[in-house]
Short mmCIF file of N, CA and C in Angstrom, two decimals:
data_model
loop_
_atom_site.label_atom_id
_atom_site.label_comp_id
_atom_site.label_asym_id
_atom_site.label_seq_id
_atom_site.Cartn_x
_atom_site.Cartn_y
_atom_site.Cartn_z
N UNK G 1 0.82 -1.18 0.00
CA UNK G 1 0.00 0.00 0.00
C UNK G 1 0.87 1.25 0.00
N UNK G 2 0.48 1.84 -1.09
CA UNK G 2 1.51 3.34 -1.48
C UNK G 2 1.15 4.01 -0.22
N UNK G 3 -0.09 4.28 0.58
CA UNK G 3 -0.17 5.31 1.80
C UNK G 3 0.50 4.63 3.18
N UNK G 4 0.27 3.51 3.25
CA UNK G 4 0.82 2.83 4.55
C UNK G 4 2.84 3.25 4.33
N UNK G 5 3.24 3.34 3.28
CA UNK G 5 4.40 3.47 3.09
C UNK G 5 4.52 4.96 3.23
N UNK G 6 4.20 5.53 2.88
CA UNK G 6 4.05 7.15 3.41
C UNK G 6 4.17 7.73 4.39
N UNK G 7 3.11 6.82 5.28
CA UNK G 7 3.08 7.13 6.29
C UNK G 7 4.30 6.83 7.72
N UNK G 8 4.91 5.30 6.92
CA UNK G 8 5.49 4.76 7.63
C UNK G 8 6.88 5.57 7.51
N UNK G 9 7.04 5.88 6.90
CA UNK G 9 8.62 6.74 6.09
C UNK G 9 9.15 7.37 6.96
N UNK G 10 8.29 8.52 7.77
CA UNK G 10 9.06 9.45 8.59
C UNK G 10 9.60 8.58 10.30
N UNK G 11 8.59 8.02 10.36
CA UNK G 11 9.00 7.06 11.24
C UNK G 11 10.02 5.92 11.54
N UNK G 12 10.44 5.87 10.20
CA UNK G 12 11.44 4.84 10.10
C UNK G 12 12.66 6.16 9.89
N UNK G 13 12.29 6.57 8.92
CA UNK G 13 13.80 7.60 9.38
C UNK G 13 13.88 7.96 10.41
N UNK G 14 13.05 8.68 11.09
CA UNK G 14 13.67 8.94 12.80
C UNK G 14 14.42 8.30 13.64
N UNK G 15 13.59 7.05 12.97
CA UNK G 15 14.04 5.85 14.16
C UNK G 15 15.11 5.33 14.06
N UNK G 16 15.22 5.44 12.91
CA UNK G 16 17.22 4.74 12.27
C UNK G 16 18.16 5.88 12.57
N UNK G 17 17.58 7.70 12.00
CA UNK G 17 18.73 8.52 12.82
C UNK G 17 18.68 8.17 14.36
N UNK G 18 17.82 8.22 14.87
CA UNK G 18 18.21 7.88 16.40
C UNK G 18 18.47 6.47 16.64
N UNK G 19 18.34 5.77 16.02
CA UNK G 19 19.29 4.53 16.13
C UNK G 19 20.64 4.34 15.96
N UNK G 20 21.08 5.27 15.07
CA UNK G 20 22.15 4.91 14.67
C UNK G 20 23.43 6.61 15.30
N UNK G 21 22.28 7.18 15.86
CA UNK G 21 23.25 7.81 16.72
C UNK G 21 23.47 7.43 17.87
N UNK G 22 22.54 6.37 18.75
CA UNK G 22 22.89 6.00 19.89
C UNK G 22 23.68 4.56 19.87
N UNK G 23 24.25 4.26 18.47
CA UNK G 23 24.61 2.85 18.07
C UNK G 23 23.81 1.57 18.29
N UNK G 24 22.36 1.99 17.97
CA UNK G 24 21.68 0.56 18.80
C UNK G 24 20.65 0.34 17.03
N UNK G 25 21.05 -0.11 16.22
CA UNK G 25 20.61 -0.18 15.25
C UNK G 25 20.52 -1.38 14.84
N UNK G 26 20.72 -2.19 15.06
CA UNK G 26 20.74 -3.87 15.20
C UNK G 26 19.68 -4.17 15.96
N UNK G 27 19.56 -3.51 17.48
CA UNK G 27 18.75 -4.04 18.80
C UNK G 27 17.25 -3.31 17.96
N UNK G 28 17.55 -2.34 17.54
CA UNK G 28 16.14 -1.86 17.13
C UNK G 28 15.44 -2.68 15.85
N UNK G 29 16.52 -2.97 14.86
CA UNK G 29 16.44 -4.13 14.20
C UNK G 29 15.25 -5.33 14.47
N UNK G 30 15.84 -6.30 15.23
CA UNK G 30 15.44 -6.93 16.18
C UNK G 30 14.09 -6.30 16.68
N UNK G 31 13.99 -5.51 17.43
CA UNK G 31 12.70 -5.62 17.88
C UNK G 31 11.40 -4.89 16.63
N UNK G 32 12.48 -4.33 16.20
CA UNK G 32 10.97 -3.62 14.58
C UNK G 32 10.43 -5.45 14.21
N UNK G 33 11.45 -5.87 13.73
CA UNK G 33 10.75 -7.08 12.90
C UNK G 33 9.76 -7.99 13.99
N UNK G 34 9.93 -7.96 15.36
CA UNK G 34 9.29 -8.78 15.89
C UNK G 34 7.96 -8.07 16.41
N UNK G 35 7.99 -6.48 16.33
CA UNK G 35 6.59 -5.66 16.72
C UNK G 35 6.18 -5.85 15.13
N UNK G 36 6.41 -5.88 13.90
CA UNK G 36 5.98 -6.08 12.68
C UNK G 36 5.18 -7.82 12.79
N UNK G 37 5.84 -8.37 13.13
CA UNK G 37 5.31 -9.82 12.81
C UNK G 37 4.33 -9.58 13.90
N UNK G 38 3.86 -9.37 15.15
CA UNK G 38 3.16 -9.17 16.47
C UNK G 38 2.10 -8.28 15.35
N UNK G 39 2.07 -7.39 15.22
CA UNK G 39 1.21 -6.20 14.31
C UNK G 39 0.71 -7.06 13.50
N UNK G 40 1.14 -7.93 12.52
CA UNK G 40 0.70 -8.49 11.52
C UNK G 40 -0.65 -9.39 11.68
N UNK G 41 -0.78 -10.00 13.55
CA UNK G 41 -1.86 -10.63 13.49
C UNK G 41 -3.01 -10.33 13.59
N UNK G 42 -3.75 -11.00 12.76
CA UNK G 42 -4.77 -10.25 13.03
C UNK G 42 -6.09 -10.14 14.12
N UNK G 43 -5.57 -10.90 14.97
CA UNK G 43 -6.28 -10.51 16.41
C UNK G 43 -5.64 -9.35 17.06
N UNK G 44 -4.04 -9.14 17.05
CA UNK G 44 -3.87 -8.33 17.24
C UNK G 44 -4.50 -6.82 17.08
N UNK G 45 -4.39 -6.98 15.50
CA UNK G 45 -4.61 -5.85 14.77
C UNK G 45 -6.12 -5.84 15.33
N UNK G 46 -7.10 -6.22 15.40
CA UNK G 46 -8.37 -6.08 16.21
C UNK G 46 -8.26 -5.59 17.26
N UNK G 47 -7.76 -5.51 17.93
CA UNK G 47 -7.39 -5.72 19.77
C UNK G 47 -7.02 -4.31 19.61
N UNK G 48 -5.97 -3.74 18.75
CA UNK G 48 -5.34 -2.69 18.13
C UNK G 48 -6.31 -1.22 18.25
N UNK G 49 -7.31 -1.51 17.37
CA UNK G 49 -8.62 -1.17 17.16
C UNK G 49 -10.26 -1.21 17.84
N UNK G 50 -9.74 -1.91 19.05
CA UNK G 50 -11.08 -1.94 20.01
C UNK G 50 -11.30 -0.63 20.72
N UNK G 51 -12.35 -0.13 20.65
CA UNK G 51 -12.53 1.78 21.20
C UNK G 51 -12.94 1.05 22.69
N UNK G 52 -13.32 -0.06 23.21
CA UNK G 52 -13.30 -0.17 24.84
C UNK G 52 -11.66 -0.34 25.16
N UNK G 53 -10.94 -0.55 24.64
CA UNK G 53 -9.49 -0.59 25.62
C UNK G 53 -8.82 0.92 25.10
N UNK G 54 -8.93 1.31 26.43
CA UNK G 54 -7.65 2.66 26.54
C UNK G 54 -6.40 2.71 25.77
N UNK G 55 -5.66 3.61 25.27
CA UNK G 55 -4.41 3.64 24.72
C UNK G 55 -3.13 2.80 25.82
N UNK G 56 -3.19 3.03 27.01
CA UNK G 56 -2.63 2.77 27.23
C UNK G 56 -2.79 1.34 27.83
N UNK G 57 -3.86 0.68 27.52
CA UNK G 57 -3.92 -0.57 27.88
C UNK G 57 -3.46 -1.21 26.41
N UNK G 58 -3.55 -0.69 25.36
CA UNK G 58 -3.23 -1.49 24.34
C UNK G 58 -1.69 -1.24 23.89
N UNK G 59 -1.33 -0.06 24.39
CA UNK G 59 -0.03 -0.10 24.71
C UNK G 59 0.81 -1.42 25.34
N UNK G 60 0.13 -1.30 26.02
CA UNK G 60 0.75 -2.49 27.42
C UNK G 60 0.58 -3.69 26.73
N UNK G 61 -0.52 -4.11 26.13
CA UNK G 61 -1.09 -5.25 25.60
C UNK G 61 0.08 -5.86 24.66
N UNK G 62 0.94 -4.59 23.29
CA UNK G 62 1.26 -4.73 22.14
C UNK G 62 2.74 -4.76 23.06
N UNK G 63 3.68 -4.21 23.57
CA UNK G 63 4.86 -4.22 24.61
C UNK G 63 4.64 -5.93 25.10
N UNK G 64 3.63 -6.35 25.72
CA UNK G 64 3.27 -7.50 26.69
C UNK G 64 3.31 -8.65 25.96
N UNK G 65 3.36 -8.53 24.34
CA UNK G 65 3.39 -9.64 23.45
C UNK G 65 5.04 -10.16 23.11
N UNK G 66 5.80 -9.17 23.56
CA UNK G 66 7.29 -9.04 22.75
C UNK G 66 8.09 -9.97 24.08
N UNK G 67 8.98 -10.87 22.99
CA UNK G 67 9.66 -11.72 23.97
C UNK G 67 10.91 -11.26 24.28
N UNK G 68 11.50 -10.57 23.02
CA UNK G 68 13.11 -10.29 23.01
C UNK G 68 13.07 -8.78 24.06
N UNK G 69 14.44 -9.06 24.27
CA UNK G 69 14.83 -7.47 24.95
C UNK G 69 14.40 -5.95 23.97
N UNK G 70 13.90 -5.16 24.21
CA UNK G 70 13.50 -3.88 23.71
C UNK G 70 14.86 -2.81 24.01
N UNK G 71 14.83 -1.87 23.34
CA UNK G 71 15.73 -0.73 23.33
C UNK G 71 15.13 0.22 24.38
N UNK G 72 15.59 0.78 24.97
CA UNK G 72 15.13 1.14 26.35
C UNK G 72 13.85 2.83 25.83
N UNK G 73 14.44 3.01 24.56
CA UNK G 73 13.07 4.04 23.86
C UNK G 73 11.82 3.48 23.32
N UNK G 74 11.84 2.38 23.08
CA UNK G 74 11.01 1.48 22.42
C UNK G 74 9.57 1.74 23.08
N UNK G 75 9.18 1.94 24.38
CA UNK G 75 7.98 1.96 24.97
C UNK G 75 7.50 3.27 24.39
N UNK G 76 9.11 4.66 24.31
CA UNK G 76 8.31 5.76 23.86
C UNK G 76 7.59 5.53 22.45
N UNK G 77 8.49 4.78 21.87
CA UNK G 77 8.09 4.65 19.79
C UNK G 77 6.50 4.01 20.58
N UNK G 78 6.19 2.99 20.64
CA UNK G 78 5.35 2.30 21.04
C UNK G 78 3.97 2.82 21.25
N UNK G 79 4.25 3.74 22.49
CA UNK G 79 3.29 4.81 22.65
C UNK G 79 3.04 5.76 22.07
N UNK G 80 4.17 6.70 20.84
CA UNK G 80 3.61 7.36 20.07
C UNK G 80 2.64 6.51 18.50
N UNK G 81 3.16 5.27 18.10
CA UNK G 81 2.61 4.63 17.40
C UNK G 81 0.84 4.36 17.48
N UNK G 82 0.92 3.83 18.74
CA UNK G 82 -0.65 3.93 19.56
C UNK G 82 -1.38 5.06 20.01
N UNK G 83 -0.81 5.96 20.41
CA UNK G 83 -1.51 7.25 20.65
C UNK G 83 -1.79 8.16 18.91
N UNK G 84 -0.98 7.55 17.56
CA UNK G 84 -1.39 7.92 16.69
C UNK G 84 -2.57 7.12 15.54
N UNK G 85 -2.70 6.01 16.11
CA UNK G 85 -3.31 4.84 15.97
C UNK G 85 -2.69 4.52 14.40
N UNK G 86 -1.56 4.48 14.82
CA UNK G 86 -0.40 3.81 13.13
C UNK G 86 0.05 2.70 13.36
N UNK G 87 -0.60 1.19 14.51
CA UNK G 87 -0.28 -0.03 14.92
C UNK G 87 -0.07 -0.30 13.61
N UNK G 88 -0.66 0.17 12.74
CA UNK G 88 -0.74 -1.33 11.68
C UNK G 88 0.53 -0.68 10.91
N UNK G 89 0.77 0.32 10.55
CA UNK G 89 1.99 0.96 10.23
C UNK G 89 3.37 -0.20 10.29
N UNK G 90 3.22 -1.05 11.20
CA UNK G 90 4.80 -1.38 11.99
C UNK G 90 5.56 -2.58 10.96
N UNK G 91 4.86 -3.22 10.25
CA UNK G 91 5.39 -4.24 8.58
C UNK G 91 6.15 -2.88 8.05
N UNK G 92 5.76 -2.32 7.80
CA UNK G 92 5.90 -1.07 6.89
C UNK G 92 7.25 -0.62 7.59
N UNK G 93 6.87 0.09 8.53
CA UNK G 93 8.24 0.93 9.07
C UNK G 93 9.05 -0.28 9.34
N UNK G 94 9.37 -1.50 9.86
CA UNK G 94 10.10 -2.42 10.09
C UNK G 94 10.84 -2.45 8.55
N UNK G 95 9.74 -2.85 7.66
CA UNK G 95 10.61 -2.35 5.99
C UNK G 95 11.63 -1.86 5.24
N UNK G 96 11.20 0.08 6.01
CA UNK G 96 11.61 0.61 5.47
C UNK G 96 13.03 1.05 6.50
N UNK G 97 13.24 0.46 7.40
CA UNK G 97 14.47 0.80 8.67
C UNK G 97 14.89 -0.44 8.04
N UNK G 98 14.71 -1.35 7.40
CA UNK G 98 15.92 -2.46 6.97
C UNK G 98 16.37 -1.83 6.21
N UNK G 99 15.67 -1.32 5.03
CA UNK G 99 16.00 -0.70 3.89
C UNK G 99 16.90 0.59 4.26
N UNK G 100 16.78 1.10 5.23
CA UNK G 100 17.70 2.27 5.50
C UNK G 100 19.35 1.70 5.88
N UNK G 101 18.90 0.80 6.88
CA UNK G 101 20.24 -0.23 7.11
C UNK G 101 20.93 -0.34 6.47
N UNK G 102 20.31 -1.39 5.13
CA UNK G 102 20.71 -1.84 4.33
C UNK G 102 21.59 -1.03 3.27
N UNK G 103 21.63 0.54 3.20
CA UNK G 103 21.54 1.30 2.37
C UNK G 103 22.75 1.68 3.05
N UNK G 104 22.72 1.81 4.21
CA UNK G 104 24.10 2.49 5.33
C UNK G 104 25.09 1.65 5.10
N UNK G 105 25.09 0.44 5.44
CA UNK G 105 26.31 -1.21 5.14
C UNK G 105 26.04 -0.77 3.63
N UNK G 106 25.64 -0.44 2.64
CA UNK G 106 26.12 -0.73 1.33
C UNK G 106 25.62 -2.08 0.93
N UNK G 107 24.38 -2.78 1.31
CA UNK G 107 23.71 -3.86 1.32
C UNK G 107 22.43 -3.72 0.93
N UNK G 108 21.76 -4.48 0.08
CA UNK G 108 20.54 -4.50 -0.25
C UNK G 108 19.82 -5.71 0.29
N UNK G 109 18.74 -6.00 -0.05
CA UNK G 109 17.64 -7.49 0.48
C UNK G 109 17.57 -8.19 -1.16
N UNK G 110 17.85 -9.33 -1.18
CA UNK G 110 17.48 -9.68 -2.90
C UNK G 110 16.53 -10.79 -2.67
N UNK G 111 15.16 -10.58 -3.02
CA UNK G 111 14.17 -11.42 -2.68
C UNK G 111 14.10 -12.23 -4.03
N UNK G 112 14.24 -13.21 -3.70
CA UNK G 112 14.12 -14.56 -4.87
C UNK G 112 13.27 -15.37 -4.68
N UNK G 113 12.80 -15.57 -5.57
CA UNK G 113 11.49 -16.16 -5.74
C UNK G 113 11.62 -17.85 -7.08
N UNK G 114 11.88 -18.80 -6.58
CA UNK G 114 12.21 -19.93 -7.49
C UNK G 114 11.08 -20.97 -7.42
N UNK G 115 11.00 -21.73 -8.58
CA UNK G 115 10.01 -22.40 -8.87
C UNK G 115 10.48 -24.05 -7.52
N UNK G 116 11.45 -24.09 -7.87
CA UNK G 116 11.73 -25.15 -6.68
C UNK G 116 12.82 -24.70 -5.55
N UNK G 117 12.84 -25.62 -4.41
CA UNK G 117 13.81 -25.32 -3.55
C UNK G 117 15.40 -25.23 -4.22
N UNK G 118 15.87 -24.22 -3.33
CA UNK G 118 17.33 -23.83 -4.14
C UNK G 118 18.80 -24.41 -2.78
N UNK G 119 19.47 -24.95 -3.36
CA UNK G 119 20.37 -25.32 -2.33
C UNK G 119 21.12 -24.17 -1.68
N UNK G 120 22.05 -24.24 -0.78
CA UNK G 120 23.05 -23.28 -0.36
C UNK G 120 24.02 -22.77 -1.82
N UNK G 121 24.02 -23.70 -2.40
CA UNK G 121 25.34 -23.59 -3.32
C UNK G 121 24.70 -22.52 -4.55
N UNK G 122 23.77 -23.38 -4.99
CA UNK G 122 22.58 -22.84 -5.80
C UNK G 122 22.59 -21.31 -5.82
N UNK G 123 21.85 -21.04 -4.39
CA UNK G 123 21.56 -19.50 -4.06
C UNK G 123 23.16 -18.67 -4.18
N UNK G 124 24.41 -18.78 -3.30
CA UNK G 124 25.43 -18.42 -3.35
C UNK G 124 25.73 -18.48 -5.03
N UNK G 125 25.72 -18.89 -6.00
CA UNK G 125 25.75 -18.92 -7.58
C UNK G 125 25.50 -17.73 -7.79
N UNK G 126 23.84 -17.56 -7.65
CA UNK G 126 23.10 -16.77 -8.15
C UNK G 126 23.45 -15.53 -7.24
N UNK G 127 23.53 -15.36 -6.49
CA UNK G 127 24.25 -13.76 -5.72
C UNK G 127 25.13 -13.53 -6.63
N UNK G 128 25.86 -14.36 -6.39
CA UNK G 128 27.77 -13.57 -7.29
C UNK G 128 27.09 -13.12 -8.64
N UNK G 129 26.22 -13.65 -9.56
CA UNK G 129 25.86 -13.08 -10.57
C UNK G 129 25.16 -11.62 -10.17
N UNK G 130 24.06 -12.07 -9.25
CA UNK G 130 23.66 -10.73 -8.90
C UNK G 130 24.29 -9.41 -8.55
N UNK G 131 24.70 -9.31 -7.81
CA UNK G 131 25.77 -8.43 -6.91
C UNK G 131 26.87 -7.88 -8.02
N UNK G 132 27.41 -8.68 -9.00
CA UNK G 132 27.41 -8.01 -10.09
C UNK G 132 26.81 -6.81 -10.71
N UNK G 133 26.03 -7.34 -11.25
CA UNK G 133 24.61 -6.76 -11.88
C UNK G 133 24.08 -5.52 -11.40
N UNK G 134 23.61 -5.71 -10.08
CA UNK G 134 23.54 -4.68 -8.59
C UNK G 134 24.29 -3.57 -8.04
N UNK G 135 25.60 -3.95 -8.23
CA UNK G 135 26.66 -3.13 -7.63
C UNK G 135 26.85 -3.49 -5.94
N UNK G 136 25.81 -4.08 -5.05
CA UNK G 136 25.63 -4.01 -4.05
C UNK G 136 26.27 -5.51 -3.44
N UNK G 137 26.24 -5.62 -2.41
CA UNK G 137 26.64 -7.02 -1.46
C UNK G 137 24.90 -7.15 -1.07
N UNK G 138 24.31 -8.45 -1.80
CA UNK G 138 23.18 -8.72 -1.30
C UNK G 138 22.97 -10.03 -0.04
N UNK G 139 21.37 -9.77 0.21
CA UNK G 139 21.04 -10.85 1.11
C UNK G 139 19.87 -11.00 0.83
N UNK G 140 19.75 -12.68 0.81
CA UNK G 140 19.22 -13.03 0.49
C UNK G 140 17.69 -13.51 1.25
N UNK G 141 16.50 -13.76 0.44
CA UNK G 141 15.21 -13.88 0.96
C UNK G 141 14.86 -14.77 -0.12
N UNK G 142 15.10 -16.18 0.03
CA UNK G 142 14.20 -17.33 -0.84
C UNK G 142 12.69 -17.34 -0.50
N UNK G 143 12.22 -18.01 -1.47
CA UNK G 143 10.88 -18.20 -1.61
C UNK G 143 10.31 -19.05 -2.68
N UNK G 144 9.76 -20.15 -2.34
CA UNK G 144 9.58 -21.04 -3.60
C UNK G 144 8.16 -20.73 -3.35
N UNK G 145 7.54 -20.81 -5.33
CA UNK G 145 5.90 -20.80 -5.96
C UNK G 145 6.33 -21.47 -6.96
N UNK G 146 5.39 -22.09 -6.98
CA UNK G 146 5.55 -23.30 -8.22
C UNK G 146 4.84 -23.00 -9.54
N UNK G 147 4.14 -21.37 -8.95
CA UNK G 147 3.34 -21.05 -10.31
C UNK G 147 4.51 -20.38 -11.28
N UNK G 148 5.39 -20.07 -10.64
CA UNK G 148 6.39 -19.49 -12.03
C UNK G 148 6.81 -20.54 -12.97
N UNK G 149 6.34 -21.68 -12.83
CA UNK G 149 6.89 -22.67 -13.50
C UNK G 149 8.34 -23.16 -13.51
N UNK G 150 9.33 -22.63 -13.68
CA UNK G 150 10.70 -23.10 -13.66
C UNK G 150 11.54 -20.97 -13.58
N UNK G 151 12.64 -21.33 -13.28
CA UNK G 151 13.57 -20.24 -13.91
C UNK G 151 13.14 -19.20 -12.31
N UNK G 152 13.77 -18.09 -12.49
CA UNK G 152 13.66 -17.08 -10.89
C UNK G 152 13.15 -15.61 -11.26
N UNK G 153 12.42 -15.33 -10.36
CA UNK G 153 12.22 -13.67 -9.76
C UNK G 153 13.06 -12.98 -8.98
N UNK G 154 13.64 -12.25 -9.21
CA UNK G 154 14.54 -11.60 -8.67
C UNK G 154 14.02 -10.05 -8.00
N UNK G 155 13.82 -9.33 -6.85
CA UNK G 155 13.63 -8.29 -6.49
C UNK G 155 14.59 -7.24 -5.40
N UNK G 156 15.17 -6.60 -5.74
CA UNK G 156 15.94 -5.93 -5.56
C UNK G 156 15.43 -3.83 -5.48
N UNK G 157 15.35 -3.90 -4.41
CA UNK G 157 14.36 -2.67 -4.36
C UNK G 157 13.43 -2.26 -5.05
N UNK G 158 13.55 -1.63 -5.89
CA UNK G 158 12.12 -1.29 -7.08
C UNK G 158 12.68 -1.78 -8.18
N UNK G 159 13.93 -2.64 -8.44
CA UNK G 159 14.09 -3.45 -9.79
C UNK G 159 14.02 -5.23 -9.68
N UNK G 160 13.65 -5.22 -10.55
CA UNK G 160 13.08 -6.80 -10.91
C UNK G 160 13.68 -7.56 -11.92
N UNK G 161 14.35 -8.40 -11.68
CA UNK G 161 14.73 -9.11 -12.91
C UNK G 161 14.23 -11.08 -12.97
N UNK G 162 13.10 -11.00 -13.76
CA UNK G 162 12.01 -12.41 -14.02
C UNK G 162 12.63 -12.89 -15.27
N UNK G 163 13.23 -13.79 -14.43
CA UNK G 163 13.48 -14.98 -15.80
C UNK G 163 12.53 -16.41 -15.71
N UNK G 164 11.86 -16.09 -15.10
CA UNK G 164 10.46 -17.28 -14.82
C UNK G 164 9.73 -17.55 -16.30
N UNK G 165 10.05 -18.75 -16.08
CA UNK G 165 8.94 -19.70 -17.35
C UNK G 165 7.45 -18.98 -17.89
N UNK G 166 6.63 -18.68 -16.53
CA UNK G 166 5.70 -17.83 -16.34
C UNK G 166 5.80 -16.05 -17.14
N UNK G 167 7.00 -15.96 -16.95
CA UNK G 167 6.85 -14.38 -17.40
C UNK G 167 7.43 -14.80 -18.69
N UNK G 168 8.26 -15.15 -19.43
CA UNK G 168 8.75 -15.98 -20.59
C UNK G 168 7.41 -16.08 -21.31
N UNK G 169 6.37 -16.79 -21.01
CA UNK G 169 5.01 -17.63 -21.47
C UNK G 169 4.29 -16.15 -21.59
N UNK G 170 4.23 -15.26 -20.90
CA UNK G 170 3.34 -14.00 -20.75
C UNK G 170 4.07 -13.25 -21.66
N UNK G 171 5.19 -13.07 -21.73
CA UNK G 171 5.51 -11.98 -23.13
C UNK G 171 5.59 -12.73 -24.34
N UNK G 172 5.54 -13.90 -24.44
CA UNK G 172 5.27 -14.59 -26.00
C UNK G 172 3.85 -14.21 -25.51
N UNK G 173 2.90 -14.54 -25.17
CA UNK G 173 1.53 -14.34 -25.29
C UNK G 173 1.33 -13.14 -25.93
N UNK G 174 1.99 -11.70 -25.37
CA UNK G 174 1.74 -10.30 -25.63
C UNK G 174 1.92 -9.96 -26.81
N UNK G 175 3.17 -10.81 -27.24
CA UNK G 175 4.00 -10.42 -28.81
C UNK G 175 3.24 -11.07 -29.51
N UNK G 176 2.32 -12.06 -28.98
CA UNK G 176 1.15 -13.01 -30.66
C UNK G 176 -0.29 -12.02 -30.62
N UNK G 177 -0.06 -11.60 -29.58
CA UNK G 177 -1.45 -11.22 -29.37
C UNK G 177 -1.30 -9.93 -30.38
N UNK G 178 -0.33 -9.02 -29.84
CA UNK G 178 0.10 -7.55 -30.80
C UNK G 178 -0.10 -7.65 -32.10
N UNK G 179 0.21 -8.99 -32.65
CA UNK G 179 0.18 -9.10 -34.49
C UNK G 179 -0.72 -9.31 -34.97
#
């Protein structure tokens, strides 16, 4: 969602400059992705949204779910998140603070997408080609669908490179269809 990303933007920059001036950009790491996956459920996200529980009970509630150690500001992010009612925001900003990370190390996320499971060796192949290509030192995010038929999706911030059977089959389709 183009607005959930919008919204999430300023928040993730804040949170990475002040992460990364107090050197705790890893620990915040860590706990974005695990208030993102917590956010993601959707009882949560109900619970999130109930007008009988107080802010600060759902405060407590969304804090009360988290197993790992928190960054000792984290209750403030927490509570401004909830007092702005941007819970669902937290996939998003978790996102876009990797992506800032990632951008600081000189590292990108390369989400691959293969028709079958890919070995260690396999995936390590296909980086060195990538990272090439990229300019960047990537990391990797497998994912097997069997609807691509054979061959890989490659995603790399807003560029894509589909060598899938599936997308192969869809631009011969386009080019018979055109004539």
């Amino acid at each position: 969602m183009a607005e959930l990303s919008t919204i999430a933007r300023p928040y993730a920059e804040a949170l990475y400059a002040a992460a990364r001036d107090k050197n705790t950009v890893v620990q915040w790491s860590t706990a974005l992705n695990e208030l993102a996956q917590i956010s993601s459920n959707e009882d949560v996200r109900e619970v999130m949204t109930d007008p009988r529980l107080s802010k600060a009970q759902r405060k407590d509630l969304l804090l009360g779910l988290v197993k790992s150690a928190l960054p000792a500001e984290a209750s403030n992010f927490v509570d401004l998140l909830v007092e702005n009612d941007r819970v669902i925001t937290l996939p998003e900003i978790a996102e876009q603070f990797e992506d800032l990370k990632n951008r600081h190390e000189g590292s990108a996320i390369a989400k691959i997408v293969s028709a079958f499971e890919l070995s260690d060796a396999q995936v390590q192949e296909l980086l060195v080609g990538l990272e090439k290509k990229f300019g960047v030192k990537l990391k990797p995010e497998v994912t097997v669908d069997n609807s691509i038929i054979g061959g890989v999706r490659v995603t790399v911030g807003d560029q894509v490179l589909d060598t899938s059977v599936q997308a192969q089959l869809t631009r011969l389709r386009d080019t018979l269809a055109a004539q």
